[in-house]
Amino acid sequence: MSVEYRRVRVSSALSRSGLYDLDYAYNPYAGCAHGCLYCYARYYTPYREVAENWGRVVYVKENVVEVLRREVRRLRRGVVGVSTTTDPYQPVEEMEELARGGLEVLLSSGFRVSVQTKSPLVLRDLDLLAEHKDLVDVGFTVTTLDDEVARLMEPGAPPPSARAHALRRIAAEGVRTWVFLGPILRGVNDSEESVRRVAQLAAETGSELIYDFLRLKPGLEKHLEPLERRFPGASTTPRWWRERVAALVERVCRELGVRCEPSFPPSKARAARITDFA
Ligand code: SF4
């Protein structure tokens, strides 16, 4: 799928995060070339063109690092999610280096950084991440370790095998890592075998596993049609099914000695949060 890029200028770089474990979000791009069918970040971008052409139009916030440099001088230190509504290491980052620029500013200013991605491009910045490992954690979204199923769900994203390789490299440097098993979709990646393979990767790399289910927003069904054609019922999330799969994930993690928690632990729930998208 071809992607159009537009350069925009912004007046702020960090936004307040609604996630319980983040204080701020740094999103150097609006939109995401990974174009995951289930992505609902499209509902959170202020740019209509990006939302309506999710995966096909990406805005590059060309002055975002410069703005960030000014902002960090006046903001209280905290934890910054990089990123929450776009993948910071989508292909354009290779040239633009806005994720790397942001990391440099944040880490040298004493902010903690939580990176979430689907891309091995993050390895380019391993020097920086390893140097500041006391301030950093890196999460990889791995919905499945089946590259073919992942291609259907996440057509523009690097295959999970490449993500697993990158995760192993980062964990080997002693950087704290985690695996985001989400979204889990009914009949797609909810089998014990599929869950176990992902949990095994978490076990092997000493990563925590965070899981979540598909979160349907109005209008998202139409984007999930290609998935529904192959996996009928994939866009439904009945409560009995969520409970059954949550129990499965937690049991498998227990068996493998992996620390595991839902993306939105009830004890930490807050209203109006958005989830991780990358
Ligand atoms: S889920 Fe993440 S990687 Fe996929 S399109 Fe959305 S922001 Fe990009």
XYZ file of C-alpha atoms and ligand atoms in Angstrom:
286
model
C 0.000 0.000 0.000
C 1.499 3.373 -0.915
C 1.640 6.001 1.778
C 1.552 9.764 1.316
C 3.531 11.862 3.718
C 2.810 15.486 4.562
C 5.000 17.734 6.610
C 3.250 19.730 9.325
C 4.423 22.063 12.066
C 3.174 21.724 15.613
C 2.998 24.009 18.620
C 3.217 21.264 21.251
C 5.115 17.997 21.440
C 3.975 16.278 24.636
C 0.363 15.647 25.436
C -1.047 14.481 28.737
C -1.601 10.743 28.654
C -4.801 9.168 29.884
C -3.032 5.847 30.477
C -2.587 5.008 34.126
C 1.115 4.263 33.819
C 2.090 7.221 31.626
C 2.195 10.922 32.353
C 2.765 12.149 28.820
C 2.668 10.940 25.237
C 5.117 11.853 22.516
C 3.752 11.141 19.043
C 6.171 12.423 16.395
C 3.861 11.356 13.574
C 0.122 11.483 13.061
C -1.122 8.374 11.359
C 0.726 5.131 10.915
C 1.922 3.348 7.815
C 1.550 -0.005 9.538
C -2.174 0.296 8.859
C -3.350 -2.403 11.268
C -6.968 -3.285 10.549
C -7.942 -3.194 14.213
C -6.236 0.116 14.982
C -8.459 2.650 16.644
C -5.817 5.328 17.007
C -7.584 6.757 13.967
C -10.300 7.949 16.354
C -7.835 9.948 18.409
C -5.976 11.969 15.817
C -7.018 15.595 15.397
C -6.202 15.411 11.680
C -9.253 14.430 9.676
C -7.349 13.516 6.544
C -5.194 11.126 8.553
C -8.177 9.559 10.304
C -10.084 9.035 7.068
C -7.074 7.551 5.288
C -5.555 5.564 8.110
C -2.419 3.766 6.966
C -2.316 5.736 3.704
C -1.623 9.303 4.902
C 0.932 10.127 7.579
C 1.790 13.566 8.873
C 5.392 14.170 9.829
C 5.651 16.731 12.628
C 8.802 18.279 11.302
C 9.521 20.668 14.200
C 8.422 18.355 17.011
C 11.886 17.775 18.488
C 12.602 21.497 18.625
C 9.273 22.118 20.372
C 9.943 19.249 22.764
C 13.304 20.723 23.694
C 11.534 23.894 24.860
C 8.708 22.035 26.608
C 10.861 19.805 28.776
C 12.388 22.852 30.448
C 9.083 23.772 32.026
C 7.347 20.436 32.550
C 7.412 18.253 35.636
C 9.459 15.089 35.031
C 7.394 11.993 34.377
C 6.945 8.921 32.222
C 6.523 9.517 28.498
C 4.905 6.979 26.176
C 6.675 6.853 22.816
C 4.229 6.552 21.159
C 0.578 6.096 21.998
C -1.297 6.886 18.787
C 1.263 5.972 16.156
C 4.205 3.616 15.838
C 7.289 5.754 16.480
C 9.412 3.371 14.392
C 7.246 3.199 11.294
C 9.298 3.311 8.055
C 9.508 7.107 7.711
C 11.408 7.268 11.002
C 14.422 5.806 9.288
C 14.885 9.126 7.474
C 13.250 11.589 9.820
C 14.685 10.440 13.159
C 11.985 12.230 15.135
C 11.599 9.318 17.560
C 15.318 9.233 18.133
C 15.483 13.026 18.486
C 12.670 12.859 21.031
C 14.392 10.109 22.997
C 17.606 12.117 23.127
C 15.842 15.177 24.503
C 13.700 13.260 26.989
C 16.420 11.021 28.361
C 18.991 13.768 28.679
C 16.371 15.775 30.611
C 15.645 12.998 33.102
C 12.248 11.866 31.795
C 11.439 8.170 31.884
C 10.497 6.725 28.521
C 8.286 3.791 27.634
C 8.650 2.798 23.982
C 6.081 0.669 22.192
C 6.554 -0.522 18.645
C 6.133 -3.277 16.105
C 9.345 -2.469 14.306
C 12.920 -3.718 14.554
C 13.970 -0.230 13.458
C 14.128 0.509 17.177
C 17.409 -1.418 17.156
C 18.981 1.579 15.461
C 18.571 3.406 18.787
C 19.764 0.570 20.977
C 22.883 2.536 21.917
C 20.733 5.265 23.425
C 18.295 2.889 25.078
C 21.048 0.792 26.626
C 22.919 3.864 27.835
C 19.811 5.047 29.696
C 18.422 1.647 30.684
C 17.491 2.906 34.134
C 15.035 5.299 32.466
C 13.739 3.107 29.690
C 11.448 0.201 28.918
C 10.665 -1.156 25.471
C 7.527 -3.047 24.514
C 6.815 -4.974 21.342
C 3.315 -5.644 20.212
C 3.117 -9.286 19.220
C -0.452 -10.272 18.447
C 0.641 -13.606 17.013
C 3.869 -15.263 16.002
C 2.254 -16.489 12.804
C 3.679 -14.164 10.148
C 0.904 -14.946 7.694
C -1.939 -14.128 10.084
C -0.073 -11.000 11.172
C 0.219 -9.869 7.546
C -3.535 -10.018 7.243
C -4.146 -8.042 10.442
C -1.174 -5.674 10.280
C -0.477 -5.355 6.564
C 2.148 -2.617 6.742
C 3.955 -3.748 9.889
C 7.149 -5.800 10.059
C 6.519 -9.519 10.625
C 6.383 -10.741 14.211
C 9.434 -12.915 13.615
C 11.433 -9.691 13.069
C 9.901 -8.158 16.194
C 10.869 -11.228 18.218
C 14.432 -10.981 16.975
C 14.616 -7.295 17.944
C 13.087 -7.991 21.344
C 15.746 -10.620 22.050
C 18.509 -8.175 21.109
C 17.148 -5.420 23.335
C 16.527 -7.704 26.288
C 20.069 -9.048 25.924
C 21.320 -5.496 26.550
C 19.616 -5.474 29.912
C 16.881 -3.021 28.900
C 13.534 -3.735 30.561
C 11.184 -5.242 27.997
C 7.559 -6.234 27.711
C 5.309 -7.883 25.192
C 1.914 -6.507 24.331
C -0.357 -9.372 23.316
C -3.134 -7.306 21.887
C -5.566 -7.086 20.578
C -6.685 -10.659 21.011
C -9.336 -11.399 18.426
C -11.854 -14.176 18.572
C -10.845 -17.181 16.505
C -7.730 -15.415 15.213
C -5.102 -15.404 17.950
C -7.002 -16.735 20.964
C -5.962 -20.390 20.830
C -3.771 -21.854 23.522
C -1.101 -22.569 20.957
C -1.027 -18.980 19.720
C -1.026 -17.497 23.226
C 1.629 -19.948 24.399
C 4.020 -19.032 21.589
C 3.821 -15.350 22.504
C 4.110 -16.052 26.226
C 7.096 -18.270 25.522
C 8.805 -15.328 23.829
C 8.104 -13.220 26.902
C 9.519 -15.963 29.126
C 12.636 -16.320 27.048
C 13.359 -12.588 27.112
C 12.362 -11.968 30.726
C 9.592 -9.675 29.518
C 6.346 -8.879 31.232
C 3.257 -9.724 29.162
C 0.383 -7.286 28.885
C -2.760 -8.424 27.101
C -5.856 -6.802 25.748
C -8.873 -7.656 23.639
C -10.217 -6.024 20.538
C -11.822 -2.717 21.414
C -14.553 -2.009 18.962
C -15.344 1.576 18.147
C -18.244 2.653 15.971
C -17.245 2.140 12.351
C -14.270 -0.104 13.076
C -16.146 -3.192 11.823
C -15.800 -2.127 8.223
C -12.019 -2.041 8.543
C -12.091 -5.552 9.999
C -13.990 -7.052 7.074
C -10.968 -8.778 5.475
C -10.350 -10.480 8.790
C -14.012 -11.407 9.242
C -14.031 -13.060 5.826
C -11.293 -15.458 6.898
C -12.212 -15.662 10.600
C -15.982 -15.226 10.951
C -16.805 -13.700 14.328
C -13.375 -12.094 14.706
C -14.867 -8.690 15.412
C -17.108 -9.888 18.226
C -16.010 -9.856 21.844
C -18.658 -11.479 24.058
C -17.973 -11.289 27.759
C -17.846 -15.082 28.279
C -15.177 -15.269 25.592
C -13.087 -12.454 27.119
C -13.258 -14.117 30.524
C -12.290 -17.483 29.102
C -9.331 -16.071 27.150
C -8.142 -13.931 30.082
C -8.077 -17.077 32.226
C -6.167 -18.902 29.492
C -3.556 -16.146 29.136
C -3.048 -15.936 32.886
C -2.728 -19.699 33.260
C -0.211 -19.992 30.441
C 1.823 -17.124 31.893
C 1.754 -18.736 35.322
C 2.970 -22.010 33.869
C 5.826 -20.256 32.099
C 6.696 -17.980 35.001
C 5.819 -14.795 33.099
C 4.505 -11.739 34.910
C 1.274 -10.890 33.209
C -1.491 -8.348 33.511
C -4.380 -6.983 31.493
C -3.791 -3.726 29.705
C -6.425 -2.131 31.895
C -6.190 -3.743 35.314
C -9.501 -3.093 37.062
C -7.667 -1.798 40.115
C -6.001 0.900 38.047
C -8.849 1.730 35.731
C -9.479 5.340 34.991
C -12.131 6.852 32.862
C -11.581 7.956 29.295
C -8.328 6.261 28.680
C -6.943 5.298 25.353
C -4.912 2.175 24.934
C -1.586 1.393 23.356
C -1.784 1.271 19.617
C 1.658 0.632 18.359
S -1.974 -0.449 15.933
Fe -0.047 0.671 16.198
S 1.242 -0.042 14.549
Fe -0.830 -0.576 14.010
S -1.585 1.117 12.764
Fe -2.177 1.508 14.874
S -0.552 2.791 15.684
Fe 0.242 1.799 13.851
